[in-house]
Coordinates of N, CA and C in Angstrom, one line a residue:
X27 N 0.8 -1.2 0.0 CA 0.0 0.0 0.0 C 0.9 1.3 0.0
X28 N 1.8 1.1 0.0 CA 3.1 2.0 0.3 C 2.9 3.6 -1.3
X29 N 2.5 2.6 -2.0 CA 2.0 3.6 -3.2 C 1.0 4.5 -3.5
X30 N 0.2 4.4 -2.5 CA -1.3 5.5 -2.3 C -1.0 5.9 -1.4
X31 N -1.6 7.2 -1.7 CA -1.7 8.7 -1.2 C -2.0 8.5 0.4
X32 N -2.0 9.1 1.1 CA -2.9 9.1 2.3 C -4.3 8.9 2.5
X33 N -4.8 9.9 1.6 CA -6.3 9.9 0.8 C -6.5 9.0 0.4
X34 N -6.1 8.0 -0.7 CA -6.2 6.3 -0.8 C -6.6 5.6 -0.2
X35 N -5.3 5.4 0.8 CA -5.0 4.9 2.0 C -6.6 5.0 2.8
X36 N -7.0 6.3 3.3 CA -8.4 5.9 3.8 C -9.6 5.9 3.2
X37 N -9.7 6.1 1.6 CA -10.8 5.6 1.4 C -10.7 4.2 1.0
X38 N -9.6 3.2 1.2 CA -9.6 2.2 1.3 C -10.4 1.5 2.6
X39 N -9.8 2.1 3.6 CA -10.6 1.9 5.0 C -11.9 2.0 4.9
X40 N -12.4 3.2 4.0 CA -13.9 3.4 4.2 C -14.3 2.6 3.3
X41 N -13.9 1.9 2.4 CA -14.6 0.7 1.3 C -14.7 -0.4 2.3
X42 N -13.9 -1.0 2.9 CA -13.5 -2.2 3.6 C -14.6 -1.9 4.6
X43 N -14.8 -1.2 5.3 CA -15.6 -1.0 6.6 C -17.5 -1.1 5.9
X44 N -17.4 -0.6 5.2 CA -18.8 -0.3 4.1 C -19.4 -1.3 3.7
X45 N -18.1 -2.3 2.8 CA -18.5 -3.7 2.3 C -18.5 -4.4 3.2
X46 N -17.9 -4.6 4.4 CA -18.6 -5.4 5.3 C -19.3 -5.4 6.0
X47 N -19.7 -4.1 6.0 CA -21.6 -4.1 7.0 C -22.7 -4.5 5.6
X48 N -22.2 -4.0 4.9 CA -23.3 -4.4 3.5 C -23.5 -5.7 3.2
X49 N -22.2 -6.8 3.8 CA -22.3 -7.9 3.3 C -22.8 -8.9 4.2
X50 N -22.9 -7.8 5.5 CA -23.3 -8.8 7.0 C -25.1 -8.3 6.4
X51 N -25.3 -7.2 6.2 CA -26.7 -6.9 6.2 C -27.2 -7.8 4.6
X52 N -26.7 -8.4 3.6 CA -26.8 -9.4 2.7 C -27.3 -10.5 2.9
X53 N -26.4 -10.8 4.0 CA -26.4 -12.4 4.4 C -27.7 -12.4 5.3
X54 N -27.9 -11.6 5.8 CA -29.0 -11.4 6.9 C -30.7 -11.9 5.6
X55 N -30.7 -11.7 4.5 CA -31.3 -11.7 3.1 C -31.6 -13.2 3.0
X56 N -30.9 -14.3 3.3 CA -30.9 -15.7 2.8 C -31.8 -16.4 2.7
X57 N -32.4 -17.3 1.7 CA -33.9 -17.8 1.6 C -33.7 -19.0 2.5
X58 N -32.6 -19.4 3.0 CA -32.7 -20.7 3.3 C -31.6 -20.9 4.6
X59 N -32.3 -20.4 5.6 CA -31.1 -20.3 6.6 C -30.8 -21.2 7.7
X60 N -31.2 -22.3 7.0 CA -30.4 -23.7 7.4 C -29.2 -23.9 6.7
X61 N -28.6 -23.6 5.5 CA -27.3 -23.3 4.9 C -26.1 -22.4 5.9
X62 N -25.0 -23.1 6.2 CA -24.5 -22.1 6.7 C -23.7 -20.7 5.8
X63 N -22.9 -20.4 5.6 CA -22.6 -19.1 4.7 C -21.7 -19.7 3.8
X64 N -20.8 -20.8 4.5 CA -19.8 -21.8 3.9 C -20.3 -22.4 2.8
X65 N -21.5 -23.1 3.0 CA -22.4 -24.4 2.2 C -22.7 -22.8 1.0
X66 N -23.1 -22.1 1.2 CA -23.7 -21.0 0.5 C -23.3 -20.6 -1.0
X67 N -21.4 -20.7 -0.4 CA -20.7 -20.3 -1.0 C -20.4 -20.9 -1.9
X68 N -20.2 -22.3 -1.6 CA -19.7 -23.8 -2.1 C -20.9 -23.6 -3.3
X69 N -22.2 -23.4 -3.2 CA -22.9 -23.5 -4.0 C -23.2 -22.4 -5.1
X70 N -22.4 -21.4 -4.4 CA -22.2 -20.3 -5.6 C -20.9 -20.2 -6.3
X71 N -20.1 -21.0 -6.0 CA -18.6 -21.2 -6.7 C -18.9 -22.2 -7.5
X72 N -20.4 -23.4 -7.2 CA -20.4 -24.1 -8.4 C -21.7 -23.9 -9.2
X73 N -22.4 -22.5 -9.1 CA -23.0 -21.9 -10.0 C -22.4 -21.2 -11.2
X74 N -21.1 -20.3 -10.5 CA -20.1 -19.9 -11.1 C -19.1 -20.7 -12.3
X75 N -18.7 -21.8 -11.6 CA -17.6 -22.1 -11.8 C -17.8 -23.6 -12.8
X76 N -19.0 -24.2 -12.5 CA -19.5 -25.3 -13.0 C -19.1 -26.5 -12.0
X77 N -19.1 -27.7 -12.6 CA -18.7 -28.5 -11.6 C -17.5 -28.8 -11.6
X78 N -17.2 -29.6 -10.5 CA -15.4 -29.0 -9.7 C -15.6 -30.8 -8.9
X79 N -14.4 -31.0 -8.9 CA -14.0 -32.6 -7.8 C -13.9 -31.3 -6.5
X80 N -14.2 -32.2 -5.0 CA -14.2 -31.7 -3.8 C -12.8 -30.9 -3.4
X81 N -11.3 -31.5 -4.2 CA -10.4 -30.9 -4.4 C -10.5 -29.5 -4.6
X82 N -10.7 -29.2 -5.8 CA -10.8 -27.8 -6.6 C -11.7 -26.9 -5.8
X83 N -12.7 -27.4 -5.2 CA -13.5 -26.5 -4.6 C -13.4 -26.4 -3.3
X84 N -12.8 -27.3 -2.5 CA -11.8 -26.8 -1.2 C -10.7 -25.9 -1.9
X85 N -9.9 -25.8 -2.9 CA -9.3 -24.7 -3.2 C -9.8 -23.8 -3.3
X86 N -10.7 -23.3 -4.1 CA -11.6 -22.3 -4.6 C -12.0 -21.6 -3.7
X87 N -12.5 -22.4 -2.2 CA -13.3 -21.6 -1.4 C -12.1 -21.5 0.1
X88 N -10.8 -21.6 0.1 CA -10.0 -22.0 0.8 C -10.2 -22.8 2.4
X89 N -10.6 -23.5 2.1 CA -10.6 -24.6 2.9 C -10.0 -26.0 2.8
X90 N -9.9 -27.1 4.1 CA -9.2 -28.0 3.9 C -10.1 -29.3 3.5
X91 N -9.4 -30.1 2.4 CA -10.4 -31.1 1.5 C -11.1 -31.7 2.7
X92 N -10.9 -32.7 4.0 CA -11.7 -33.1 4.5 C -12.8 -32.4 5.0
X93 N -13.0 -30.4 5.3 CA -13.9 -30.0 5.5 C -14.3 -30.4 4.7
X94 N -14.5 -29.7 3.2 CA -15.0 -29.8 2.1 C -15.7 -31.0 1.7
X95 N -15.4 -32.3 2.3 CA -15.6 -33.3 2.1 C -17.2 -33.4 2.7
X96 N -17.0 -33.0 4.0 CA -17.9 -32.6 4.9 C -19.5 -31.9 4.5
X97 N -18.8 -30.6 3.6 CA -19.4 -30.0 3.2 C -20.1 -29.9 2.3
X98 N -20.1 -30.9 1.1 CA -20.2 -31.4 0.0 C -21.4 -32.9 1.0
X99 N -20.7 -33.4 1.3 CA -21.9 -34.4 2.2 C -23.2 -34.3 2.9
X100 N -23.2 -32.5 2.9 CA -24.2 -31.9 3.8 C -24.9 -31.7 3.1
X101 N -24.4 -31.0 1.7 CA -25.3 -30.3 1.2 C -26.4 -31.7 -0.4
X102 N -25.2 -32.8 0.1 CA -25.8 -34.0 -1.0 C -27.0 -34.3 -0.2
X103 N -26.8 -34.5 1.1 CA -27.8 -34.9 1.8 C -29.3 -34.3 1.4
X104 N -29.1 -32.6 1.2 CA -30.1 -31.7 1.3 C -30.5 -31.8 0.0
X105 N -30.1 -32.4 -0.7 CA -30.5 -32.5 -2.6 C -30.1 -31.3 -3.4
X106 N -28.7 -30.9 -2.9 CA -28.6 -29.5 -3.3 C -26.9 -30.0 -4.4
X107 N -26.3 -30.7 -4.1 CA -25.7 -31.4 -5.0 C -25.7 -32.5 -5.3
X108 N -24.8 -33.2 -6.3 CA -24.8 -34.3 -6.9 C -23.5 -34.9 -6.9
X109 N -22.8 -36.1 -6.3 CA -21.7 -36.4 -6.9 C -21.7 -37.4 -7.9
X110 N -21.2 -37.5 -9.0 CA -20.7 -38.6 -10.4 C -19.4 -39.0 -10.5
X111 N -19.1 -39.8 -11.0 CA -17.8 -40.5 -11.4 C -16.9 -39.1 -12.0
X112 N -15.8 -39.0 -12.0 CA -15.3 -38.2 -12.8 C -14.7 -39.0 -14.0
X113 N -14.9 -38.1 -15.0 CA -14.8 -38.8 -16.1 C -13.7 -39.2 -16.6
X114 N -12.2 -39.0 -16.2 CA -10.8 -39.0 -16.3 C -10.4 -39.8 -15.4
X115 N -10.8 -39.8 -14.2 CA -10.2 -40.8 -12.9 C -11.1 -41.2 -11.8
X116 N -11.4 -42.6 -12.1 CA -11.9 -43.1 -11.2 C -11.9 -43.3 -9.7
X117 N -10.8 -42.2 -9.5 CA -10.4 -42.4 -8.1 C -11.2 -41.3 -7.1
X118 N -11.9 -40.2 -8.0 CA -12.3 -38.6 -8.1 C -13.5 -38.7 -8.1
X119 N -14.4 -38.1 -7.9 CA -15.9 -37.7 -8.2 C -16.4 -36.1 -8.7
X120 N -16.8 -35.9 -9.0 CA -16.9 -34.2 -9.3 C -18.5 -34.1 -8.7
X121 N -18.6 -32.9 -8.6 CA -19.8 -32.3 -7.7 C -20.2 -31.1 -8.5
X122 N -21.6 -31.8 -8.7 CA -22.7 -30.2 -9.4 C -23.7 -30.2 -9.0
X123 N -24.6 -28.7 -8.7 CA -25.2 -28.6 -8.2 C -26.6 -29.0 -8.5
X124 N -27.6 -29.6 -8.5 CA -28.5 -29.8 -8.3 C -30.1 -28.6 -8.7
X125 N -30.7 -28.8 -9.1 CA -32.0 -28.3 -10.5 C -32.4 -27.1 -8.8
X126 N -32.6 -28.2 -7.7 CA -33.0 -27.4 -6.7 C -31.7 -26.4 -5.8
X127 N -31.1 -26.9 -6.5 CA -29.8 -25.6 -5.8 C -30.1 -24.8 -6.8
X128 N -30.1 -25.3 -8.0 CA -30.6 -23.5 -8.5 C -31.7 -22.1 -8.8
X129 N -32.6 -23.4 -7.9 CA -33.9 -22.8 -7.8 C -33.5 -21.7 -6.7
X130 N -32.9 -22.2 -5.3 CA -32.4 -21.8 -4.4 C -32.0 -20.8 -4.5
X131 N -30.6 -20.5 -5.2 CA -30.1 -19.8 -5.7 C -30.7 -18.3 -6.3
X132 N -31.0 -18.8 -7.2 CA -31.9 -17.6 -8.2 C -33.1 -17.3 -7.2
X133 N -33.5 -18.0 -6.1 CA -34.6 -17.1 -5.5 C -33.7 -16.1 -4.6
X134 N -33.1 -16.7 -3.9 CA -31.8 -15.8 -2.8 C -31.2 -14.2 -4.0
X135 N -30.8 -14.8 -5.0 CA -30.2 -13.7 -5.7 C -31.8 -12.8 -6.5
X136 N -32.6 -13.2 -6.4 CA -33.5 -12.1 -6.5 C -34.2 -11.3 -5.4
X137 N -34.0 -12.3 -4.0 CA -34.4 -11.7 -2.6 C -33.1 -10.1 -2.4
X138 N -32.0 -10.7 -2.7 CA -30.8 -9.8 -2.0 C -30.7 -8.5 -3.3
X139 N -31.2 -9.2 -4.7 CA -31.3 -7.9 -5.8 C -32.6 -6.8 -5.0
X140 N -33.8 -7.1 -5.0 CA -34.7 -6.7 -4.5 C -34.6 -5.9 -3.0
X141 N -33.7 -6.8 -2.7 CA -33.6 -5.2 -1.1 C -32.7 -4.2 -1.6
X142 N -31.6 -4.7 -1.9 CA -30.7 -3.7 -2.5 C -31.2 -2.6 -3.7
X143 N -32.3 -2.8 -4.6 CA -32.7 -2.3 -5.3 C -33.7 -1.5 -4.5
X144 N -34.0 -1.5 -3.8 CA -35.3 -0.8 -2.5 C -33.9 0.3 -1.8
X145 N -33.1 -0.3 -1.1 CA -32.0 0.8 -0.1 C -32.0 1.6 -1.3
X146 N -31.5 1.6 -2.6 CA -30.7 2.0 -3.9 C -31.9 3.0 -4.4
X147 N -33.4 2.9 -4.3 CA -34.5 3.9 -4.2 C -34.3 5.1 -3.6
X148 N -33.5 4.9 -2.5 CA -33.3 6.0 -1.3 C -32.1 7.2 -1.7
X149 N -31.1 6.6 -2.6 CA -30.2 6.8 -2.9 C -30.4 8.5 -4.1
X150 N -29.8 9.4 -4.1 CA -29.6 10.7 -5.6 C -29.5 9.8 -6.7
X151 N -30.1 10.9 -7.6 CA -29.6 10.2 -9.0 C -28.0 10.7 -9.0
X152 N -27.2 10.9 -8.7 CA -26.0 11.6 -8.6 C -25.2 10.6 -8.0
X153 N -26.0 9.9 -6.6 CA -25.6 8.5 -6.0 C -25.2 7.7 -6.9
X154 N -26.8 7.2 -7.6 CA -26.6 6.4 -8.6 C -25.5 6.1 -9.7
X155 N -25.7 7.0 -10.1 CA -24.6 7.1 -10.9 C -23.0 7.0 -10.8
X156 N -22.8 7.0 -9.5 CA -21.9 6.7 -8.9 C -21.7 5.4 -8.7
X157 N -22.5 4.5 -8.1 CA -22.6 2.8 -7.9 C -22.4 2.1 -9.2
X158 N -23.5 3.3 -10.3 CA -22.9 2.4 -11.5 C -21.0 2.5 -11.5
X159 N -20.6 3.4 -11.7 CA -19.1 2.9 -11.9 C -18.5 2.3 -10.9
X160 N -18.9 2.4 -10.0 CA -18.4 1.7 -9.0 C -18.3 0.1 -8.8
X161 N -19.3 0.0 -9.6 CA -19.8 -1.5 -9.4 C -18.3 -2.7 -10.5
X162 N -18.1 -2.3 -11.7 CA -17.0 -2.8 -12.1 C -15.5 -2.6 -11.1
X163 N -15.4 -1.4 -10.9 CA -14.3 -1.8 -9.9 C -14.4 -2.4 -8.3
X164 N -15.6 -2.2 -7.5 CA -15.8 -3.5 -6.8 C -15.4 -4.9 -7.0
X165 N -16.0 -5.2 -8.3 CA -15.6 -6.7 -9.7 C -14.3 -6.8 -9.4
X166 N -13.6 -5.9 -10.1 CA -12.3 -6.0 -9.8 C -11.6 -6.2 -9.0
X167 N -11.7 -5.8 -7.8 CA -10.9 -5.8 -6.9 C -11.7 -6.9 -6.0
X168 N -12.7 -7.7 -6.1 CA -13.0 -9.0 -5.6 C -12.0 -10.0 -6.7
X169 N -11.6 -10.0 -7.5 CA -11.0 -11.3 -8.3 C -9.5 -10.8 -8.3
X170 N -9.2 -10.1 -8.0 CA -7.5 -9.7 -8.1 C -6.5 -10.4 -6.9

């Protein structure tokens, strides 16, 4: 961080402090709050990402394979994934999500669009216009 300004420097602070009350007040949003935030995630990295062996997606979501193992078991139970042979090694299984995880899903991501589009009502058009650009560099700086 040695390269930004002072001024940088704290509106970094004030992004970091912002996006995580926004993301505690997100979560608070969840259609299905027997999922823990973990399982959540697992299920949006394989919305994202397609299907993945329990490997890849303990990477993905940094965790250790036998959690993951765990966690992937939890959510088979719930009918929210699926495991199949993998098609290269029989030693592997790969994991994809399930018709009802994506029902799940797409209701949650229309519950959490819909509040946010309500706070976002409250907001200037001058605001707005601001979130719009904002919104790509948020992108950004989650995948970097």
């Amino acid at each position: 961080m040695s390269e930004l300004s002072e001024d940088d420097r704290a509106a970094v602070s004030d992004v970091r402090s912002a996006v995580m009350r926004l993301s505690r007040r997100l979560r608070n949003q969840r259609v299905d709050e027997s999922l823990s935030p973990t399982e959540m995630s697992v299920l949006g990295t394989l919305a994202r990402c397609g299907s993945a062996t329990p490997g890849e997606l303990a990477r993905k979501e940094h965790v250790q394979p036998p959690s993951m193992t765990r966690i992937v078991a939890m959510l088979e139970g719930k009918g929210l994934v699926r495991r199949e042979p993998h098609p290269d090694d029989r030693r592997q299984v790969v994991v994809s999500r399930t018709s009802q995880a994506e029902a799940m899903l797409a209701e949650s991501r229309d519950r959490r669009n819909a509040w946010l589009a309500e706070l976002a009502e409250g907001l200037t058009d001058e605001e707005r216009a601001i979130l719009r650009q904002a919104a790509p560099v948020l992108e950004k700086l989650a995948h970097l």
